[in-house]
Amino acid sequence: MAIVVVSPYSHEWPKAFCAIREELLHVLSPCTMEIEHVGSTSVPGLAAKPVLDILVGARSLTAIESKVPDLVSAGYEYVARYERELPNRRYFVKSTGPLRVHVHAVELGSAFWIEHLVFRNLLRSDRVRFGRPTRNSSLVWRRNIHRTRAPIKRQRSLSSSWHWQLLKCDDVS
């Protein structure tokens, strides 16, 4: 079993995201892409693994694929091994000192794009409720994060019943 390190929230995480966002904008130009900070490190006050998850949205997967050599030249490792499970995502990893950066590049407006932004926004809206699995032991976090995200994978609708299902799943004590 891998050890999961959970760190107290750091005010350096948003600053690191801003620096990486600027780097990515430069590397990805002239293509127009949206870049969002998602995942636990994007939630103010929430303890998290020291990993910046960055969501890059482009008009097409072809636009993303055209920038793979530029991202690799900038020090990002292209990780193709998950493309069978997630064929509409291109994944890159980079270590920057104590932080690791995961870049998830997808089509803007795709289900992956929407689900990750909705999940981030839900975490931001109720850090006390959703932060509990992360603040507890790594084992508890590993066991329960899949239950928290499960309704996102099952539901594509942004209806209030979908929101209720997600809230109902987070019953960690």
Coordinates of N, CA and C in Angstrom, one line a residue:
M1 N 0.8 -1.2 0.0 CA 0.0 0.0 0.0 C 0.9 1.2 0.0
A2 N 0.6 2.2 -0.9 CA 1.3 3.4 -0.9 C 0.9 4.3 0.2
I3 N 1.9 5.1 0.7 CA 1.7 6.0 1.8 C 1.2 7.3 1.2
V4 N 0.1 7.9 1.7 CA -0.5 9.1 1.2 C -0.1 10.2 2.2
V5 N 0.6 11.2 1.8 CA 1.0 12.3 2.6 C 0.0 13.4 2.5
V6 N -0.6 13.8 3.6 CA -1.6 14.9 3.6 C -0.9 16.1 4.4
S7 N -0.8 17.2 3.8 CA -0.2 18.4 4.4 C -1.2 19.4 4.8
P8 N -1.0 20.2 5.9 CA -1.9 21.3 6.2 C -1.9 22.3 5.0
Y9 N -3.0 23.0 4.9 CA -3.2 24.0 3.8 C -2.0 24.9 3.8
S10 N -1.5 25.3 2.6 CA -0.4 26.2 2.4 C -0.9 27.4 1.5
H11 N -0.6 28.6 1.9 CA -0.9 29.7 1.1 C 0.0 29.8 -0.1
E12 N 1.0 29.0 -0.1 CA 1.9 28.9 -1.3 C 1.3 28.2 -2.5
W13 N 0.3 27.3 -2.2 CA -0.3 26.6 -3.3 C -1.0 27.5 -4.4
P14 N -1.8 28.5 -4.0 CA -2.3 29.3 -5.0 C -1.3 30.1 -5.8
K15 N -0.2 30.5 -5.1 CA 0.9 31.2 -5.7 C 1.6 30.3 -6.7
A16 N 1.8 29.1 -6.3 CA 2.5 28.1 -7.2 C 1.6 27.9 -8.4
F17 N 0.3 27.8 -8.2 CA -0.6 27.6 -9.4 C -0.5 28.8 -10.3
C18 N -0.5 30.0 -9.8 CA -0.4 31.2 -10.7 C 0.9 31.2 -11.5
A19 N 2.0 30.8 -10.9 CA 3.3 30.7 -11.6 C 3.2 29.6 -12.7
I20 N 2.6 28.5 -12.4 CA 2.5 27.4 -13.3 C 1.6 27.7 -14.4
R21 N 0.5 28.4 -14.1 CA -0.5 28.8 -15.1 C 0.2 29.8 -16.1
E22 N 1.0 30.7 -15.7 CA 1.7 31.6 -16.6 C 2.7 30.8 -17.5
E23 N 3.4 29.8 -16.9 CA 4.3 29.0 -17.7 C 3.5 28.2 -18.7
L24 N 2.4 27.6 -18.3 CA 1.5 26.9 -19.3 C 1.0 27.8 -20.4
L25 N 0.5 29.0 -20.0 CA 0.0 29.9 -21.1 C 1.1 30.2 -22.1
H26 N 2.3 30.3 -21.7 CA 3.5 30.6 -22.6 C 3.7 29.4 -23.4
V27 N 3.8 28.2 -22.8 CA 4.1 27.0 -23.5 C 3.0 26.6 -24.5
L28 N 1.8 26.8 -24.1 CA 0.6 26.4 -25.0 C 0.3 27.5 -26.1
S29 N 0.9 28.7 -26.0 CA 0.5 29.7 -27.0 C 1.0 29.2 -28.4
P30 N 0.4 29.6 -29.5 CA -0.7 30.5 -29.6 C -2.1 29.9 -29.4
C31 N -2.2 28.6 -29.0 CA -3.5 28.0 -28.8 C -4.2 28.7 -27.6
T32 N -5.5 28.9 -27.8 CA -6.2 29.5 -26.7 C -6.8 28.3 -25.8
M33 N -6.3 28.3 -24.6 CA -6.8 27.3 -23.6 C -7.1 27.9 -22.3
E34 N -8.1 27.3 -21.6 CA -8.4 27.8 -20.3 C -7.7 26.9 -19.3
I35 N -7.2 27.5 -18.2 CA -6.4 26.8 -17.2 C -7.0 27.1 -15.8
E36 N -7.4 26.0 -15.1 CA -8.0 26.0 -13.8 C -7.3 25.2 -12.8
H37 N -7.3 25.7 -11.6 CA -6.7 25.0 -10.4 C -7.8 24.1 -9.8
V38 N -7.7 22.8 -9.8 CA -8.7 21.9 -9.3 C -8.1 21.0 -8.3
G39 N -8.8 20.2 -7.6 CA -8.3 19.3 -6.6 C -8.2 20.0 -5.3
S40 N -7.7 19.2 -4.3 CA -7.7 19.7 -2.9 C -6.9 20.9 -2.7
T41 N -5.8 21.1 -3.4 CA -4.9 22.2 -3.1 C -5.6 23.5 -3.6
S42 N -6.7 23.4 -4.4 CA -7.4 24.6 -4.8 C -8.4 25.1 -3.9
V43 N -8.6 24.4 -2.7 CA -9.6 24.8 -1.7 C -9.0 25.4 -0.6
P44 N -9.2 26.7 -0.4 CA -8.6 27.5 0.7 C -8.9 26.8 2.1
G45 N -7.8 26.6 2.9 CA -8.0 26.1 4.2 C -8.0 24.6 4.3
L46 N -8.1 23.9 3.2 CA -8.2 22.4 3.2 C -6.9 21.7 3.2
A47 N -6.6 20.8 4.1 CA -5.4 19.9 4.1 C -5.5 19.1 2.8
A48 N -4.3 18.8 2.2 CA -4.3 18.1 0.9 C -3.0 17.4 0.7
K49 N -3.0 16.5 -0.2 CA -1.7 16.0 -0.7 C -1.0 17.1 -1.4
P50 N 0.3 17.2 -1.3 CA 1.0 18.3 -2.0 C 1.2 18.1 -3.5
V51 N 0.0 18.1 -4.1 CA -0.1 17.9 -5.6 C -1.0 19.0 -6.2
L52 N -0.5 19.7 -7.1 CA -1.4 20.7 -7.8 C -2.0 20.0 -9.0
D53 N -3.3 19.9 -8.9 CA -4.0 19.4 -10.1 C -4.5 20.6 -10.9
I54 N -4.1 20.6 -12.2 CA -4.4 21.7 -13.1 C -5.2 21.1 -14.3
L55 N -6.3 21.8 -14.5 CA -7.1 21.4 -15.6 C -7.0 22.4 -16.8
V56 N -6.6 21.8 -17.9 CA -6.4 22.6 -19.1 C -7.5 22.3 -20.1
G57 N -8.3 23.3 -20.5 CA -9.3 23.0 -21.5 C -9.0 23.7 -22.8
A58 N -9.1 22.9 -23.9 CA -8.9 23.3 -25.3 C -10.1 23.1 -26.1
R59 N -10.1 23.7 -27.3 CA -11.2 23.5 -28.2 C -11.3 22.1 -28.7
S60 N -10.2 21.4 -28.8 CA -10.2 20.0 -29.3 C -9.0 19.2 -28.7
L61 N -9.1 17.9 -28.7 CA -8.0 17.1 -28.2 C -6.9 17.2 -29.2
T62 N -7.1 17.4 -30.5 CA -6.1 17.6 -31.4 C -5.2 18.8 -31.1
A63 N -5.8 19.9 -30.6 CA -5.1 21.1 -30.2 C -4.1 20.7 -29.0
I64 N -4.6 19.9 -28.1 CA -3.8 19.5 -27.0 C -2.6 18.7 -27.5
E65 N -3.0 17.7 -28.3 CA -1.9 16.8 -28.8 C -0.8 17.5 -29.6
S66 N -1.2 18.6 -30.2 CA -0.2 19.4 -31.0 C 0.8 20.0 -30.1
K67 N 0.5 20.2 -28.8 CA 1.4 20.8 -27.8 C 2.2 19.9 -27.0
V68 N 2.0 18.6 -27.2 CA 2.7 17.6 -26.3 C 4.2 17.8 -26.4
P69 N 4.8 18.0 -27.6 CA 6.3 18.2 -27.6 C 6.7 19.5 -26.9
D70 N 5.9 20.5 -26.9 CA 6.3 21.8 -26.2 C 6.2 21.6 -24.7
L71 N 5.2 20.8 -24.2 CA 5.1 20.5 -22.8 C 6.2 19.7 -22.3
V72 N 6.6 18.7 -23.1 CA 7.7 17.8 -22.8 C 9.0 18.6 -22.7
S73 N 9.2 19.6 -23.6 CA 10.4 20.4 -23.6 C 10.4 21.3 -22.4
A74 N 9.2 21.6 -21.8 CA 9.1 22.5 -20.6 C 9.3 21.7 -19.4
G75 N 9.6 20.4 -19.5 CA 9.8 19.6 -18.3 C 8.6 18.7 -17.8
Y76 N 7.5 18.7 -18.6 CA 6.4 17.9 -18.2 C 6.5 16.5 -18.8
E77 N 6.3 15.5 -18.0 CA 6.3 14.1 -18.5 C 4.9 13.8 -19.1
Y78 N 4.9 13.3 -20.3 CA 3.6 12.9 -20.9 C 3.4 11.5 -20.4
V79 N 2.2 11.2 -19.8 CA 1.9 9.9 -19.2 C 0.7 9.4 -20.0
A80 N 1.0 8.5 -21.0 CA -0.1 8.0 -21.9 C -0.7 6.7 -21.3
R81 N -0.2 6.1 -20.2 CA -0.7 4.8 -19.8 C -2.2 4.8 -19.3
Y82 N -2.8 6.0 -19.0 CA -4.2 6.0 -18.6 C -5.1 6.3 -19.7
E83 N -4.7 6.4 -20.9 CA -5.5 6.8 -22.0 C -6.6 5.8 -22.4
R84 N -6.4 4.5 -22.1 CA -7.4 3.5 -22.3 C -8.6 3.8 -21.5
E85 N -8.4 4.1 -20.2 CA -9.5 4.4 -19.3 C -10.1 5.7 -19.5
L86 N -9.2 6.7 -19.8 CA -9.7 8.1 -20.0 C -9.2 8.6 -21.4
P87 N -9.8 8.1 -22.5 CA -9.3 8.4 -23.8 C -9.4 9.8 -24.3
N88 N -10.2 10.6 -23.5 CA -10.4 12.1 -23.9 C -9.6 13.0 -23.0
R89 N -8.6 12.4 -22.3 CA -7.7 13.3 -21.5 C -6.2 13.0 -21.8
R90 N -5.4 14.0 -21.8 CA -4.0 13.9 -22.0 C -3.4 14.3 -20.6
Y91 N -2.5 13.5 -20.1 CA -2.1 13.7 -18.7 C -0.5 13.9 -18.7
F92 N -0.1 14.9 -17.9 CA 1.3 15.3 -17.8 C 1.6 15.5 -16.3
V93 N 2.9 15.2 -16.0 CA 3.3 15.3 -14.6 C 4.7 16.0 -14.6
K94 N 4.8 16.9 -13.5 CA 6.1 17.6 -13.3 C 6.3 17.8 -11.8
S95 N 7.5 17.6 -11.4 CA 7.9 17.8 -10.0 C 8.6 19.2 -9.9
T96 N 8.1 20.0 -9.0 CA 8.7 21.3 -8.8 C 9.0 21.5 -7.3
G97 N 10.1 21.0 -6.9 CA 10.5 21.0 -5.5 C 9.6 20.1 -4.6
P98 N 9.0 20.7 -3.6 CA 8.1 19.9 -2.7 C 6.8 19.6 -3.3
L99 N 6.4 20.3 -4.4 CA 5.1 20.0 -5.0 C 5.3 19.2 -6.3
R100 N 4.2 18.4 -6.5 CA 4.1 17.7 -7.8 C 3.0 18.3 -8.5
V101 N 3.1 18.4 -9.8 CA 2.1 19.0 -10.7 C 1.5 18.0 -11.6
H102 N 0.1 17.9 -11.6 CA -0.6 17.0 -12.5 C -1.4 17.9 -13.4
V103 N -1.2 17.8 -14.7 CA -1.9 18.5 -15.7 C -2.8 17.6 -16.4
H104 N -4.1 17.9 -16.4 CA -5.2 17.1 -17.0 C -5.7 18.0 -18.2
A105 N -5.3 17.6 -19.4 CA -5.7 18.4 -20.6 C -6.9 17.7 -21.3
V106 N -8.0 18.4 -21.5 CA -9.2 17.9 -22.0 C -9.9 18.9 -22.9
E107 N -10.9 18.5 -23.6 CA -11.8 19.4 -24.4 C -12.6 20.3 -23.4
L108 N -12.6 21.6 -23.7 CA -13.3 22.5 -22.9 C -14.8 22.2 -23.0
G109 N -15.5 22.1 -21.9 CA -16.9 21.8 -21.9 C -17.2 20.3 -21.9
S110 N -16.2 19.5 -21.9 CA -16.4 18.0 -21.9 C -16.9 17.6 -20.5
A111 N -17.4 16.4 -20.4 CA -17.8 15.9 -19.1 C -16.7 15.9 -18.0
F112 N -15.5 15.6 -18.4 CA -14.3 15.6 -17.5 C -14.1 17.0 -17.0
W113 N -14.2 18.0 -17.9 CA -14.0 19.4 -17.6 C -15.1 19.9 -16.6
I114 N -16.3 19.6 -16.9 CA -17.4 20.0 -16.0 C -17.4 19.4 -14.7
E115 N -17.2 18.0 -14.7 CA -17.2 17.3 -13.4 C -16.1 17.8 -12.4
H116 N -14.9 18.1 -13.0 CA -13.8 18.5 -12.1 C -14.1 19.9 -11.5
L117 N -14.7 20.8 -12.4 CA -15.0 22.1 -11.9 C -16.1 22.1 -10.8
V118 N -17.1 21.3 -11.1 CA -18.2 21.2 -10.2 C -17.7 20.6 -8.8
F119 N -16.9 19.6 -8.9 CA -16.4 19.0 -7.7 C -15.6 20.0 -6.9
R120 N -14.7 20.7 -7.6 CA -13.9 21.7 -6.9 C -14.8 22.8 -6.3
N121 N -15.8 23.2 -7.0 CA -16.7 24.3 -6.4 C -17.5 23.8 -5.2
L122 N -17.8 22.5 -5.3 CA -18.5 21.9 -4.1 C -17.6 21.9 -2.9
L123 N -16.3 21.5 -3.1 CA -15.4 21.5 -2.0 C -15.2 22.9 -1.5
R124 N -15.1 23.8 -2.3 CA -14.9 25.2 -1.9 C -16.1 25.7 -1.1
S125 N -17.3 25.3 -1.5 CA -18.5 25.8 -0.9 C -18.7 25.2 0.5
D126 N -18.2 24.1 0.9 CA -18.4 23.4 2.2 C -17.2 22.7 2.6
R127 N -16.1 23.4 2.9 CA -14.8 22.8 3.3 C -14.9 22.0 4.6
V128 N -15.8 22.4 5.5 CA -15.9 21.6 6.8 C -16.5 20.2 6.5
R129 N -17.5 20.1 5.7 CA -18.1 18.8 5.4 C -17.2 18.0 4.5
F130 N -16.7 18.5 3.5 CA -15.9 17.8 2.5 C -14.4 17.6 3.0
G131 N -14.0 18.4 3.8 CA -12.6 18.4 4.3 C -12.3 17.3 5.3
R132 N -13.3 16.8 5.9 CA -13.2 15.7 6.9 C -12.4 14.5 6.5
P133 N -12.7 13.9 5.3 CA -11.9 12.7 4.9 C -10.4 13.0 4.7
T134 N -10.1 14.2 4.3 CA -8.7 14.6 4.1 C -8.0 14.8 5.4
R135 N -8.6 15.4 6.4 CA -8.0 15.7 7.6 C -7.8 14.5 8.5
N136 N -8.6 13.4 8.3 CA -8.4 12.2 9.0 C -7.2 11.4 8.4
S137 N -7.0 10.2 8.9 CA -5.8 9.5 8.4 C -5.8 9.2 6.9
S138 N -4.7 9.0 6.4 CA -4.6 8.7 5.0 C -5.5 7.5 4.6
L139 N -5.5 6.5 5.5 CA -6.3 5.3 5.2 C -7.8 5.7 5.0
V140 N -8.3 6.5 5.9 CA -9.7 7.0 5.8 C -9.9 7.7 4.6
W141 N -8.9 8.6 4.2 CA -9.1 9.4 3.0 C -9.1 8.5 1.8
R142 N -8.2 7.5 1.7 CA -8.2 6.6 0.6 C -9.5 5.8 0.5
R143 N -10.0 5.4 1.6 CA -11.2 4.6 1.6 C -12.5 5.4 1.2
N144 N -12.5 6.6 1.5 CA -13.8 7.4 1.3 C -13.8 8.3 0.2
I145 N -12.6 8.7 -0.4 CA -12.7 9.7 -1.5 C -13.4 9.1 -2.7
H146 N -13.3 7.8 -2.9 CA -14.0 7.1 -4.0 C -15.5 7.2 -3.8
R147 N -16.0 7.1 -2.6 CA -17.5 7.3 -2.3 C -17.9 8.7 -2.6
T148 N -17.0 9.7 -2.3 CA -17.4 11.1 -2.4 C -17.5 11.4 -3.9
R149 N -16.6 10.8 -4.7 CA -16.6 11.2 -6.2 C -17.6 10.3 -7.0
A150 N -18.0 9.2 -6.4 CA -18.8 8.2 -7.2 C -20.0 8.8 -7.9
P151 N -20.8 9.7 -7.2 CA -22.0 10.2 -7.9 C -21.6 11.1 -9.1
I152 N -20.4 11.7 -9.1 CA -20.0 12.6 -10.2 C -19.8 11.7 -11.4
K153 N -19.3 10.5 -11.3 CA -19.0 9.6 -12.4 C -20.4 9.1 -12.9
R154 N -21.4 8.9 -12.0 CA -22.6 8.3 -12.4 C -23.6 9.3 -13.0
Q155 N -23.5 10.6 -12.6 CA -24.5 11.6 -13.0 C -23.8 12.6 -13.9
R156 N -24.4 13.0 -15.0 CA -23.9 14.0 -15.9 C -24.7 15.3 -15.7
S157 N -25.8 15.2 -15.0 CA -26.7 16.4 -14.9 C -26.2 17.2 -13.7
L158 N -26.4 18.5 -13.8 CA -26.1 19.4 -12.8 C -27.3 19.8 -12.0
S159 N -28.3 18.9 -11.9 CA -29.6 19.2 -11.2 C -29.4 19.2 -9.7
S160 N -30.4 19.7 -9.0 CA -30.3 19.7 -7.6 C -30.4 18.3 -7.0
S161 N -31.0 17.3 -7.7 CA -31.0 15.9 -7.2 C -29.6 15.4 -7.3
W162 N -28.8 15.7 -8.3 CA -27.4 15.3 -8.4 C -26.6 15.9 -7.2
H163 N -26.8 17.1 -6.9 CA -26.1 17.8 -5.8 C -26.5 17.1 -4.5
W164 N -27.7 16.8 -4.3 CA -28.2 16.1 -3.1 C -27.5 14.7 -3.0
Q165 N -27.4 14.0 -4.1 CA -26.7 12.7 -4.0 C -25.3 12.8 -3.6
L166 N -24.6 13.8 -4.1 CA -23.2 14.0 -3.7 C -23.0 14.3 -2.3
L167 N -23.9 15.2 -1.7 CA -23.8 15.5 -0.3 C -24.2 14.3 0.6
K168 N -25.1 13.5 0.1 CA -25.5 12.4 0.9 C -24.4 11.3 1.0
C169 N -23.5 11.2 0.0 CA -22.5 10.2 0.0 C -21.3 10.5 1.0
D170 N -21.2 11.7 1.5 CA -20.1 12.1 2.3 C -20.5 12.0 3.8
D171 N -20.5 10.7 4.3 CA -20.9 10.5 5.7 C -19.8 10.0 6.6
V172 N -18.6 10.4 6.3 CA -17.5 10.0 7.1 C -17.6 10.6 8.5
S173 N -17.3 9.8 9.5 CA -17.4 10.3 10.9 C -16.0 10.3 11.5

